[in-house]
CSV table of C-alpha atoms in Angstrom, one decimal:
chain,number,residue,atom,x,y,z
A,1,MET,CA,116.7,135.3,89.4
A,2,TYR,CA,118.2,135.2,85.9
A,3,GLU,CA,116.6,136.1,82.6
A,4,GLY,CA,116.0,134.3,79.4
A,5,ALA,CA,117.5,131.0,78.4
A,6,ILE,CA,119.6,130.4,81.5
A,7,GLN,CA,116.5,130.8,83.8
A,8,ASP,CA,114.5,128.5,81.5
A,9,LEU,CA,117.2,125.9,81.8
A,10,ILE,CA,117.4,126.2,85.6
A,11,ASP,CA,113.6,125.9,85.7
A,12,GLU,CA,113.6,122.8,83.5
A,13,LEU,CA,116.4,121.1,85.4
A,14,GLY,CA,114.6,121.9,88.7
A,15,ARG,CA,111.7,119.8,87.5
A,16,LEU,CA,113.8,116.7,87.5
A,17,PRO,CA,113.5,114.3,90.4
A,18,GLY,CA,116.1,114.9,93.1
A,19,VAL,CA,117.3,118.1,91.6
A,20,GLY,CA,116.7,121.1,93.9
A,21,PRO,CA,117.0,124.8,93.0
A,22,LYS,CA,120.7,125.0,93.9
A,23,SER,CA,121.6,121.8,92.0
A,24,ALA,CA,119.7,123.0,89.0
A,25,GLN,CA,121.6,126.3,89.0
A,26,ARG,CA,124.9,124.5,89.4
A,27,ILE,CA,124.1,122.2,86.5
A,28,ALA,CA,122.9,125.1,84.3
A,29,PHE,CA,126.1,127.0,84.8
A,30,HIS,CA,128.2,123.9,84.2
A,31,VAL,CA,126.3,123.5,80.9
A,32,LEU,CA,126.9,127.1,80.1
A,33,SER,CA,130.7,126.8,80.6
A,34,ALA,CA,131.0,123.3,79.0
A,35,ASP,CA,132.5,122.6,75.6
A,36,PRO,CA,129.8,122.8,72.9
A,37,ALA,CA,130.6,119.2,71.8
A,38,ASP,CA,129.9,117.9,75.3
A,39,VAL,CA,126.6,119.8,75.4
A,40,ASN,CA,125.6,118.5,72.0
A,41,ARG,CA,126.4,114.9,73.1
A,42,LEU,CA,124.1,115.4,76.2
A,43,ALA,CA,121.3,116.9,74.0
A,44,GLY,CA,121.7,114.0,71.5
A,45,ALA,CA,121.6,111.4,74.3
A,46,LEU,CA,118.3,113.0,75.6
A,47,ARG,CA,116.8,113.0,72.2
A,48,LYS,CA,117.9,109.5,71.5
A,49,VAL,CA,116.5,108.1,74.7
A,50,LYS,CA,113.1,109.5,73.9
A,51,GLU,CA,113.2,108.2,70.3
A,52,LEU,CA,114.5,104.7,70.9
A,53,VAL,CA,113.7,103.6,74.5
A,54,ARG,CA,110.3,102.0,75.1
A,55,PHE,CA,108.9,99.4,77.5
A,56,CYS,CA,109.3,95.7,77.0
A,57,THR,CA,106.1,94.1,75.8
A,58,SER,CA,106.6,91.1,78.2
A,59,CYS,CA,107.9,92.6,81.5
A,60,TYR,CA,107.7,96.4,81.0
A,61,ASN,CA,111.4,96.9,81.7
A,62,VAL,CA,113.1,99.5,79.5
A,63,ALA,CA,114.1,98.2,76.1
A,64,GLU,CA,115.2,99.4,72.7
A,65,SER,CA,113.4,96.6,70.8
A,66,GLU,CA,110.1,94.8,71.4
A,67,GLN,CA,111.6,92.8,74.3
A,68,CYS,CA,114.3,93.7,76.8
A,69,ARG,CA,117.6,91.7,76.9
A,70,ILE,CA,116.4,89.7,79.9
A,71,CYS,CA,113.2,88.5,78.3
A,72,ARG,CA,115.2,87.6,75.1
A,73,ASP,CA,117.7,85.5,77.2
A,74,PRO,CA,116.9,81.8,76.7
A,75,ARG,CA,119.0,80.8,79.7
A,76,ARG,CA,116.5,82.5,82.1
A,77,THR,CA,113.9,80.3,83.8
A,78,ASP,CA,110.2,81.1,83.3
A,79,GLU,CA,109.3,79.4,86.5
A,80,VAL,CA,110.3,82.3,88.8
A,81,LEU,CA,108.9,85.8,88.4
A,82,CYS,CA,110.2,88.7,90.4
A,83,VAL,CA,107.9,91.7,90.7
A,84,VAL,CA,109.5,95.1,91.1
A,85,GLU,CA,108.1,98.7,91.1
A,86,GLU,CA,110.4,100.4,88.6
A,87,PRO,CA,113.0,99.5,85.9
A,88,LYS,CA,115.8,100.8,88.2
A,89,ASP,CA,114.9,98.0,90.6
A,90,VAL,CA,115.6,95.4,87.9
A,91,VAL,CA,119.1,96.9,87.6
A,92,ALA,CA,119.7,96.7,91.3
A,93,ILE,CA,118.7,93.0,91.4
A,94,GLU,CA,120.7,92.2,88.3
A,95,ARG,CA,123.8,93.7,89.9
A,96,THR,CA,123.7,90.9,92.6
A,97,GLY,CA,124.1,88.2,90.0
A,98,GLU,CA,121.8,86.0,92.1
A,99,PHE,CA,118.6,85.9,90.2
A,100,ARG,CA,118.1,83.9,87.0
A,101,GLY,CA,114.3,84.2,86.5
A,102,ARG,CA,112.2,86.8,84.8
A,103,TYR,CA,110.8,90.2,85.9
A,104,HIS,CA,107.6,92.1,85.9
A,105,VAL,CA,107.7,95.9,86.4
A,106,LEU,CA,104.6,97.3,87.9
A,107,GLY,CA,105.3,100.9,87.1
A,108,GLY,CA,104.9,102.1,90.7
A,109,ALA,CA,103.3,101.1,94.0
A,110,ILE,CA,99.8,101.4,95.5
A,111,ASN,CA,99.6,104.8,97.1
A,112,PRO,CA,96.0,106.0,98.0
A,113,LEU,CA,97.2,109.4,99.1
A,114,GLU,CA,98.5,110.0,95.6
A,115,GLY,CA,95.5,108.4,93.9
A,116,ILE,CA,97.4,105.4,92.7
A,117,GLY,CA,95.5,102.1,93.0
A,118,PRO,CA,96.0,98.7,91.5
A,119,ASP,CA,94.3,99.8,88.3
A,120,ASN,CA,97.0,102.4,87.8
A,121,LEU,CA,99.7,99.7,87.9
A,122,ARG,CA,100.4,96.7,85.6
A,123,VAL,CA,98.6,94.3,87.8
A,124,ARG,CA,96.2,93.0,85.1
A,125,GLU,CA,99.2,92.2,82.9
A,126,LEU,CA,100.9,90.4,85.8
A,127,MET,CA,97.8,88.3,86.4
A,128,ALA,CA,97.6,87.4,82.7
A,129,ARG,CA,101.3,86.2,82.8
A,130,LEU,CA,100.6,84.2,85.9
A,131,GLY,CA,97.5,82.7,84.3
A,132,ALA,CA,99.7,81.1,81.6
A,133,GLY,CA,100.7,78.5,84.2
A,134,THR,CA,104.5,78.4,83.8
A,135,VAL,CA,105.3,80.5,87.0
A,136,ARG,CA,105.9,78.4,90.1
A,137,GLU,CA,107.2,81.1,92.4
A,138,LEU,CA,106.4,84.8,92.5
A,139,ILE,CA,108.9,87.0,94.4
A,140,LEU,CA,107.6,90.3,95.6
A,141,ALA,CA,110.5,92.7,95.5
A,142,THR,CA,108.6,96.0,96.2
A,143,ASP,CA,110.2,98.7,98.3
A,144,PRO,CA,110.2,98.1,102.1
A,145,ASN,CA,108.0,101.2,102.7
A,146,THR,CA,104.3,101.7,103.3
A,147,GLU,CA,103.4,101.8,99.6
A,148,GLY,CA,105.6,98.8,98.8
A,149,GLU,CA,104.2,96.7,101.7
A,150,ALA,CA,100.6,97.6,100.6
A,151,THR,CA,101.4,96.6,97.1
A,152,ALA,CA,103.0,93.3,98.2
A,153,THR,CA,100.1,92.5,100.5
A,154,TYR,CA,97.6,93.2,97.7
A,155,LEU,CA,99.5,91.0,95.2
A,156,ALA,CA,99.9,88.2,97.7
A,157,LEU,CA,96.1,88.1,98.3
A,158,MET,CA,95.5,88.1,94.6
A,159,VAL,CA,97.9,85.4,93.7
A,160,LYS,CA,97.6,82.9,96.6
A,161,PRO,CA,94.4,81.3,95.3
A,162,MET,CA,96.2,80.5,92.1
A,163,GLY,CA,98.4,77.9,93.9
A,164,ILE,CA,101.7,79.8,93.1
A,165,ALA,CA,104.3,80.1,95.8
A,166,VAL,CA,104.5,83.8,96.9
A,167,THR,CA,107.7,85.0,98.6
A,168,ARG,CA,108.9,88.4,99.7
A,169,LEU,CA,112.5,89.6,99.7
A,170,ALA,CA,113.9,89.5,103.2
A,171,SER,CA,114.7,92.8,104.8
A,172,GLY,CA,116.9,93.6,107.8
A,173,LEU,CA,120.2,95.1,108.9
A,174,PRO,CA,122.6,96.4,106.4
A,175,VAL,CA,126.2,95.0,106.3
A,176,GLY,CA,128.4,97.3,108.4
A,177,GLY,CA,125.4,98.8,110.3
A,178,ASP,CA,125.2,99.2,114.1
A,179,LEU,CA,122.2,97.7,116.0
A,180,GLU,CA,121.8,100.8,118.1
A,181,TYR,CA,121.0,102.8,115.0
A,182,ALA,CA,118.4,100.4,113.5
A,183,ASP,CA,114.8,101.4,113.7
A,184,GLU,CA,112.3,99.0,115.3
A,185,ILE,CA,110.7,97.8,112.1
A,186,THR,CA,114.0,97.0,110.5
A,187,LEU,CA,115.3,95.2,113.6
A,188,GLY,CA,112.0,93.3,113.9
A,189,ARG,CA,112.2,92.2,110.3
A,190,ALA,CA,115.8,91.1,110.9
A,191,PHE,CA,114.6,88.8,113.7
A,192,GLU,CA,111.7,87.5,111.6
A,193,GLY,CA,114.0,86.7,108.7
A,194,ARG,CA,116.8,85.1,110.7
A,195,ARG,CA,118.3,81.8,109.4
A,196,ALA,CA,120.5,79.0,110.6
A,197,VAL,CA,124.2,79.3,110.2
């Protein structure tokens, strides 16, 4: 549609996850009309994230040093390990303020259709951490979709013989939701995960 640099920018923005062609065009024209100082700050932040951010050597969360801030925190318990798919899932759980254990980021979920199996994830590293003998409970906090369920089932089968308690995050109805709009699987899980009040 456009020529030269503006089309190159639209094309690159369009390659980002969740950014469609219209959004890419809107962002590109925003950048074009933005103050040069703002654009330089954005470009600097992009360069800086690629230069400084790496994966934690313990849990594979994002970090700017060898270990992330959670793995460096001595107030956290080593007895409970929460397995998540991506670093963004760590942030979601941390926002609750309910979890005081450690994490393990798999780097995705089992998805045979995409050619992603257990060997493409950080399962070996997880098994090595569990082999140290300090973990008493493994919480499987993978996404409640087909891939997340397959990953959780696979990990549960691998870990159970080790004598470690394996739990799965409960799933069910969202606060403020209406029963009539809930799908059968969500409603079924809500019944399975019910608790006394």
